[in-house]
Tab-separated table of C-alpha atoms in Angstrom:
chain	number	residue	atom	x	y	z
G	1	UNK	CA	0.000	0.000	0.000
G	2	UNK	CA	1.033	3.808	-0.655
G	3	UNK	CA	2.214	5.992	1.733
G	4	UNK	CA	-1.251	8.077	2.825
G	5	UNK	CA	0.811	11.318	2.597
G	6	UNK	CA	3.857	12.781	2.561
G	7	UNK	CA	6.149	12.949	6.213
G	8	UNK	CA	7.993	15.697	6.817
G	9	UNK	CA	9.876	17.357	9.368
G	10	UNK	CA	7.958	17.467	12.771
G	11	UNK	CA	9.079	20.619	15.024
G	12	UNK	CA	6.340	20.591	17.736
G	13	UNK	CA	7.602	19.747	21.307
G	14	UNK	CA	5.231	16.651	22.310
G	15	UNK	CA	4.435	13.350	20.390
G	16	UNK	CA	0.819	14.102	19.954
G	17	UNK	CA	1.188	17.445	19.102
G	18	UNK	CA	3.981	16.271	16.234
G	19	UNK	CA	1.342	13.737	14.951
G	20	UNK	CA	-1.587	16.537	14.950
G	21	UNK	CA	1.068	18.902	12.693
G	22	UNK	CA	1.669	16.342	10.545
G	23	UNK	CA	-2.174	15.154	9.933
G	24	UNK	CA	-3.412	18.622	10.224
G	25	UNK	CA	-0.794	20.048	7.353
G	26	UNK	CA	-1.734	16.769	5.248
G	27	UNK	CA	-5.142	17.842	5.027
G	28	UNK	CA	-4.826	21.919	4.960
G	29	UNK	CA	-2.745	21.070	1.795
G	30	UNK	CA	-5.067	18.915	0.238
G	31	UNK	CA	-2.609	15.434	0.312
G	32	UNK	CA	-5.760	13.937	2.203
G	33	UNK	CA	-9.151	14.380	0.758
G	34	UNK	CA	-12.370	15.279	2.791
G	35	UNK	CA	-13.823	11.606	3.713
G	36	UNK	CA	-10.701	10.252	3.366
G	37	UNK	CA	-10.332	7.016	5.829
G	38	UNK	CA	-7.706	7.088	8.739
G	39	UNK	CA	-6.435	4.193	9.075
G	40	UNK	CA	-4.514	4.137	12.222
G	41	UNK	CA	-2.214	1.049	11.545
G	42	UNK	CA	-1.386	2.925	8.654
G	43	UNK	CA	-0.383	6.280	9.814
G	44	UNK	CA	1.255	4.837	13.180
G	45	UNK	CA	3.324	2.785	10.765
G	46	UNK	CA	4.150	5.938	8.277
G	47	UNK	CA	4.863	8.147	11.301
G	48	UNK	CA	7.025	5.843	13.564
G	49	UNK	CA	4.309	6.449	16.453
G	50	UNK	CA	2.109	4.050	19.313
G	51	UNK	CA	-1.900	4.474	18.692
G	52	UNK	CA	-1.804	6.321	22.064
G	53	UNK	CA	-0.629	9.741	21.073
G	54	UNK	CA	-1.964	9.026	17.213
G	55	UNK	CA	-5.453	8.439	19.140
G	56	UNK	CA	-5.088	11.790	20.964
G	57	UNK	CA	-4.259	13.794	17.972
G	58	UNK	CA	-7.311	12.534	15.860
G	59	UNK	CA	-9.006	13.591	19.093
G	60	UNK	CA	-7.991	17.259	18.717
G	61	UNK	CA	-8.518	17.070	15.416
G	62	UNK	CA	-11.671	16.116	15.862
G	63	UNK	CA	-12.190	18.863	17.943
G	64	UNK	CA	-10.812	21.224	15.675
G	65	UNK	CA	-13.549	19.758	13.070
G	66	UNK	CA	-10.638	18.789	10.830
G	67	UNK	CA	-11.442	14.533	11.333
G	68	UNK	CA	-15.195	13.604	11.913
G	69	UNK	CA	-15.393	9.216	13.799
G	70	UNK	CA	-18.839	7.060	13.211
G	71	UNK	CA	-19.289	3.981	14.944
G	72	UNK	CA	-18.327	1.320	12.892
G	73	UNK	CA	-15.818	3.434	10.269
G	74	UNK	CA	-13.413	5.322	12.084
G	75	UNK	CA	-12.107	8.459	11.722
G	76	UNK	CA	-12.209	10.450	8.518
G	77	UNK	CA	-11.012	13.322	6.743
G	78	UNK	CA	-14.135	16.147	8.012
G	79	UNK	CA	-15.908	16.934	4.757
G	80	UNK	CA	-15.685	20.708	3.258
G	81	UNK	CA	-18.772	22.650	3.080
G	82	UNK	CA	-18.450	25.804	1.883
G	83	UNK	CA	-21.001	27.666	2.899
G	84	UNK	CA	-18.828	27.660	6.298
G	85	UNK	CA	-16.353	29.879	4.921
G	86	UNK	CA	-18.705	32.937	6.266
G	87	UNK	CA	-18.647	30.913	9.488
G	88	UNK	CA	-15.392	30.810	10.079
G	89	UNK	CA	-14.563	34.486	9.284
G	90	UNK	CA	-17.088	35.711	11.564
G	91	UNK	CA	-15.317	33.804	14.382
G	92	UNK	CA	-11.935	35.486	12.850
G	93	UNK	CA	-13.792	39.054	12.838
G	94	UNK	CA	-14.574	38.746	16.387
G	95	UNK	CA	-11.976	36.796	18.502
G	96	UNK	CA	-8.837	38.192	16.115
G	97	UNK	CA	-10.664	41.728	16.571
G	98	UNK	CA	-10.337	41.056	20.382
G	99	UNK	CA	-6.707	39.778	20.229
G	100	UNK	CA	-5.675	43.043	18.718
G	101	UNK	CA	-7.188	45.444	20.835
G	102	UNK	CA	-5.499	42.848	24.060
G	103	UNK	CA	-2.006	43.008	21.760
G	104	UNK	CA	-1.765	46.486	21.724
G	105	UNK	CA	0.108	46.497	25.089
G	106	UNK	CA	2.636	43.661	24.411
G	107	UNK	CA	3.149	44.594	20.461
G	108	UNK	CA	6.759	45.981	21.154
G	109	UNK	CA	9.157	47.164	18.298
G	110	UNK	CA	10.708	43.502	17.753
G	111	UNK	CA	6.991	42.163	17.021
G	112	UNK	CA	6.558	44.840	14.430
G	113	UNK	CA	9.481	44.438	13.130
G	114	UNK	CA	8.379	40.870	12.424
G	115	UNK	CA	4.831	41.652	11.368
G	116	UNK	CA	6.370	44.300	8.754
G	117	UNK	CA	9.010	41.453	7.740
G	118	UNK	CA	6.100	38.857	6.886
G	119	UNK	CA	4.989	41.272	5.122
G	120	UNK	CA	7.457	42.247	2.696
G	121	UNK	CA	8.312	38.471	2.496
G	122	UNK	CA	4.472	38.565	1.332
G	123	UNK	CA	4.594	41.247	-1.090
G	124	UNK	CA	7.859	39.676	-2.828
G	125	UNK	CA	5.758	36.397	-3.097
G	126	UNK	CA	2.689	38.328	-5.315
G	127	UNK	CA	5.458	38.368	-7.933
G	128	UNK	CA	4.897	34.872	-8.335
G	129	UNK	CA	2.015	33.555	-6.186
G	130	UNK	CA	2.673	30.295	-4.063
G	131	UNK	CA	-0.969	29.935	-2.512
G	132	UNK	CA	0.556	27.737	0.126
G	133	UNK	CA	3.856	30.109	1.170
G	134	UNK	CA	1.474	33.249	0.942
G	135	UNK	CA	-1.106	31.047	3.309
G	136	UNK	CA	1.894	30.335	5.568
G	137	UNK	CA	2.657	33.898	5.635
G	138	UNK	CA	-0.601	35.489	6.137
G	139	UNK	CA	-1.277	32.870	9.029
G	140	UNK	CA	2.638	33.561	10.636
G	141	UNK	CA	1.504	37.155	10.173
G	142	UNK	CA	-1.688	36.634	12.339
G	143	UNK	CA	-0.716	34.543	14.771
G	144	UNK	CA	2.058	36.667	15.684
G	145	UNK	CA	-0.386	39.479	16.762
G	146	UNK	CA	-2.228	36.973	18.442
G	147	UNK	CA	0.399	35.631	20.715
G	148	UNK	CA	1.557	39.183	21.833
G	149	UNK	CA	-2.426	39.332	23.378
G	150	UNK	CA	-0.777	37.406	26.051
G	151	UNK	CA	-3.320	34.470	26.050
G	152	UNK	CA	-2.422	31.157	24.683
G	153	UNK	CA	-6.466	30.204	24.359
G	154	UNK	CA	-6.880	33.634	21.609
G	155	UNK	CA	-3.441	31.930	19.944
G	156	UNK	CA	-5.057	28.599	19.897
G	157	UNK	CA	-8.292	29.522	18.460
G	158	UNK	CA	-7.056	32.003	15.712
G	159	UNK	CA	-4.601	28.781	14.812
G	160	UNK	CA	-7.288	26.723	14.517
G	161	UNK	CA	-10.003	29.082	12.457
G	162	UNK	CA	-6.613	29.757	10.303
G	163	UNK	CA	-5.909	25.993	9.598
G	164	UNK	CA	-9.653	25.782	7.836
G	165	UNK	CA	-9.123	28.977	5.565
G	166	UNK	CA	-6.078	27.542	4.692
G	167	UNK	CA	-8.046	24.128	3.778
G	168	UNK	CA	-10.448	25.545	1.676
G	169	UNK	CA	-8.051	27.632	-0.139
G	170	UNK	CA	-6.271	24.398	-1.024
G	171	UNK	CA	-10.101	23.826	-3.287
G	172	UNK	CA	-10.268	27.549	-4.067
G	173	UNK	CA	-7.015	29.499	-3.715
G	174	UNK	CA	-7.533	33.205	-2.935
G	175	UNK	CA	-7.552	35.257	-6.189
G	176	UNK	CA	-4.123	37.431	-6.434
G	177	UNK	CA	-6.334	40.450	-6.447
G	178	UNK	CA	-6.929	39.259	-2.477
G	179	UNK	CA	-3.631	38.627	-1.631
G	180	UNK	CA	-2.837	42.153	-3.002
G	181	UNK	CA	-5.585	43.641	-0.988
G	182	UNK	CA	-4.255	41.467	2.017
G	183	UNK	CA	-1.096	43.172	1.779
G	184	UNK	CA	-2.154	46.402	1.521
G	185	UNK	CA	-4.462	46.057	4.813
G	186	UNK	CA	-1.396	44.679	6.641
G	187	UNK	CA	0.547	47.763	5.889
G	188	UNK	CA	-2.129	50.339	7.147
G	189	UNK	CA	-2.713	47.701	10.574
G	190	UNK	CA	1.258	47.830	11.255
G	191	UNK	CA	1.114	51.864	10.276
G	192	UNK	CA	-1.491	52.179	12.764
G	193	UNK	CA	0.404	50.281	15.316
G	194	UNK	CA	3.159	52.409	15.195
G	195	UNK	CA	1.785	55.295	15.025
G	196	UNK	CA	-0.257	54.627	18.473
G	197	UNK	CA	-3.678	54.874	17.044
G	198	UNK	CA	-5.722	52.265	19.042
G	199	UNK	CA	-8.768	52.708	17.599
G	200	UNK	CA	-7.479	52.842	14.108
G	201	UNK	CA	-5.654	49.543	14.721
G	202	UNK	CA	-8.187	47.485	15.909
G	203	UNK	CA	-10.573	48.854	13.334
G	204	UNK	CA	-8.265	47.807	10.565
G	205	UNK	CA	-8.183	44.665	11.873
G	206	UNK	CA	-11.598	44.294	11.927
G	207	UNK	CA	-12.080	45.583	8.731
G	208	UNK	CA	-9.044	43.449	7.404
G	209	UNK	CA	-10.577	40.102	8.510
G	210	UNK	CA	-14.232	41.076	7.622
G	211	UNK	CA	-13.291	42.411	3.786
G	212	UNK	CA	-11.055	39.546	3.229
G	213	UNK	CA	-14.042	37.344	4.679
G	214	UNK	CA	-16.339	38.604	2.024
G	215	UNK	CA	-14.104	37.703	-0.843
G	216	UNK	CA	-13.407	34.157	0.351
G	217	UNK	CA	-16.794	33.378	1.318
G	218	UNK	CA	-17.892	34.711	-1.918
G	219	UNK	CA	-15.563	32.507	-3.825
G	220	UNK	CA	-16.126	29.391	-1.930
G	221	UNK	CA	-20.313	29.790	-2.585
G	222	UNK	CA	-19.548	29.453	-6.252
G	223	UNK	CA	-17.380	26.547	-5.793
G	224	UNK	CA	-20.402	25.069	-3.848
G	225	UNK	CA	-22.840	25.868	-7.010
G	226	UNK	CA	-20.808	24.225	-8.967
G	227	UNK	CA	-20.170	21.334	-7.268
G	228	UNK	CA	-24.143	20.984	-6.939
G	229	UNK	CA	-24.830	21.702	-10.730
């Protein structure tokens, strides 16, 4: 039998946690389908890994709505309906709105340093779009705002709600137009930052997520037409 997907290097501190990375990137990127079987002998024998921590990584994943189990078949690849793109950005809007007004206080001049450095990284990758490297970006970008709220439960949620745009964009990548526009709104969120303007940052990240919410969701509704036609 095949290998189920490609390994690669794990860089997560626990065994579980290594085995979600590696299951979780396999089906952001599109390597395992949606209802895709999980086959634990399988993966434990791909991976190097017990069933215990391969059992509590489909468990998180499961949690994270990534792996759906019925009685009697096992664990899955989730399915992909994409009228839950709107979902999901509405969860962004509000908990990544909160994270920014909480990050304010911790973003010092080394995290926006960073932030502007994803950035430009970004911007030199429109030249020639890599939907996956500009996903990685965009989600390295948000995260890092995230973390300096100071509270690893707003880092683990964004992570998660990233993780599923970055799925469906695997089906429908983002249009360059939106990564363009992404950009953009990253430069006037760090200009606000360092300017001081409160307000005007956390609006911009409001606005950011919501705007770039309406183009994906937008996208991934036609993708659903079509799939029904």
């Amino acid at each position: 039998m095949g290998e189920l997907f490609s390994a690669k290097p794990l860089v997560v501190d626990t065994k579980a946690a290594q085995i979600r990375q590696q299951l979780a990137d396999a089906i952001v990127n599109g390597e395992l389908q949606p209802g895709d079987r999980l086959v634990l002998d399988e993966i434990a024998r791909q991976l190097g890994v017990s069933k215990i921590p391969l059992r509590e990584a489909l468990s998180s994943l499961e949690g994270a709505g990534l792996v759906v189990t019925t009685p009697h078949a096992g664990p899955r690849v989730a399915p992909l309906p994409f009228h839950e793109v709107r979902g999901i950005y509405l969860l962004r809007e509000s908990v990544e709105t909160l994270g920014m007004t909480l990050a304010l206080d911790g973003l010092d001049a080394d995290v926006v340093e960073r932030l502007r450095d994803i950035n430009e990284q970004m911007r030199r990758g429109l030249r020639r779009p890599d939907v996956v490297a500009l996903s990685d970006l965009n989600a390295e970008f948000h995260l890092a705002i995230a973390g300096a709220s100071g509270y690893s439960s707003i880092v683990e949620v964004v992570g998660d709600l990233l993780i599923k745009v970055r799925r469906y964009r695997a089906f429908v990548p983002a249009l360059a137009a939106n990564w363009e526009l992404a950009v953009a709104e990253h430069d006037q969120l760090i200009e606000a930052i360092e300017s001081g303007d409160r307000d005007a940052a956390i609006e911009h990240m409001r606005a950011h997520v919501h705007n770039q919410g309406q183009l994906e969701a937008a996208d991934a509704l036609v993708r659903e037409a079509g799939e029904g036609a």
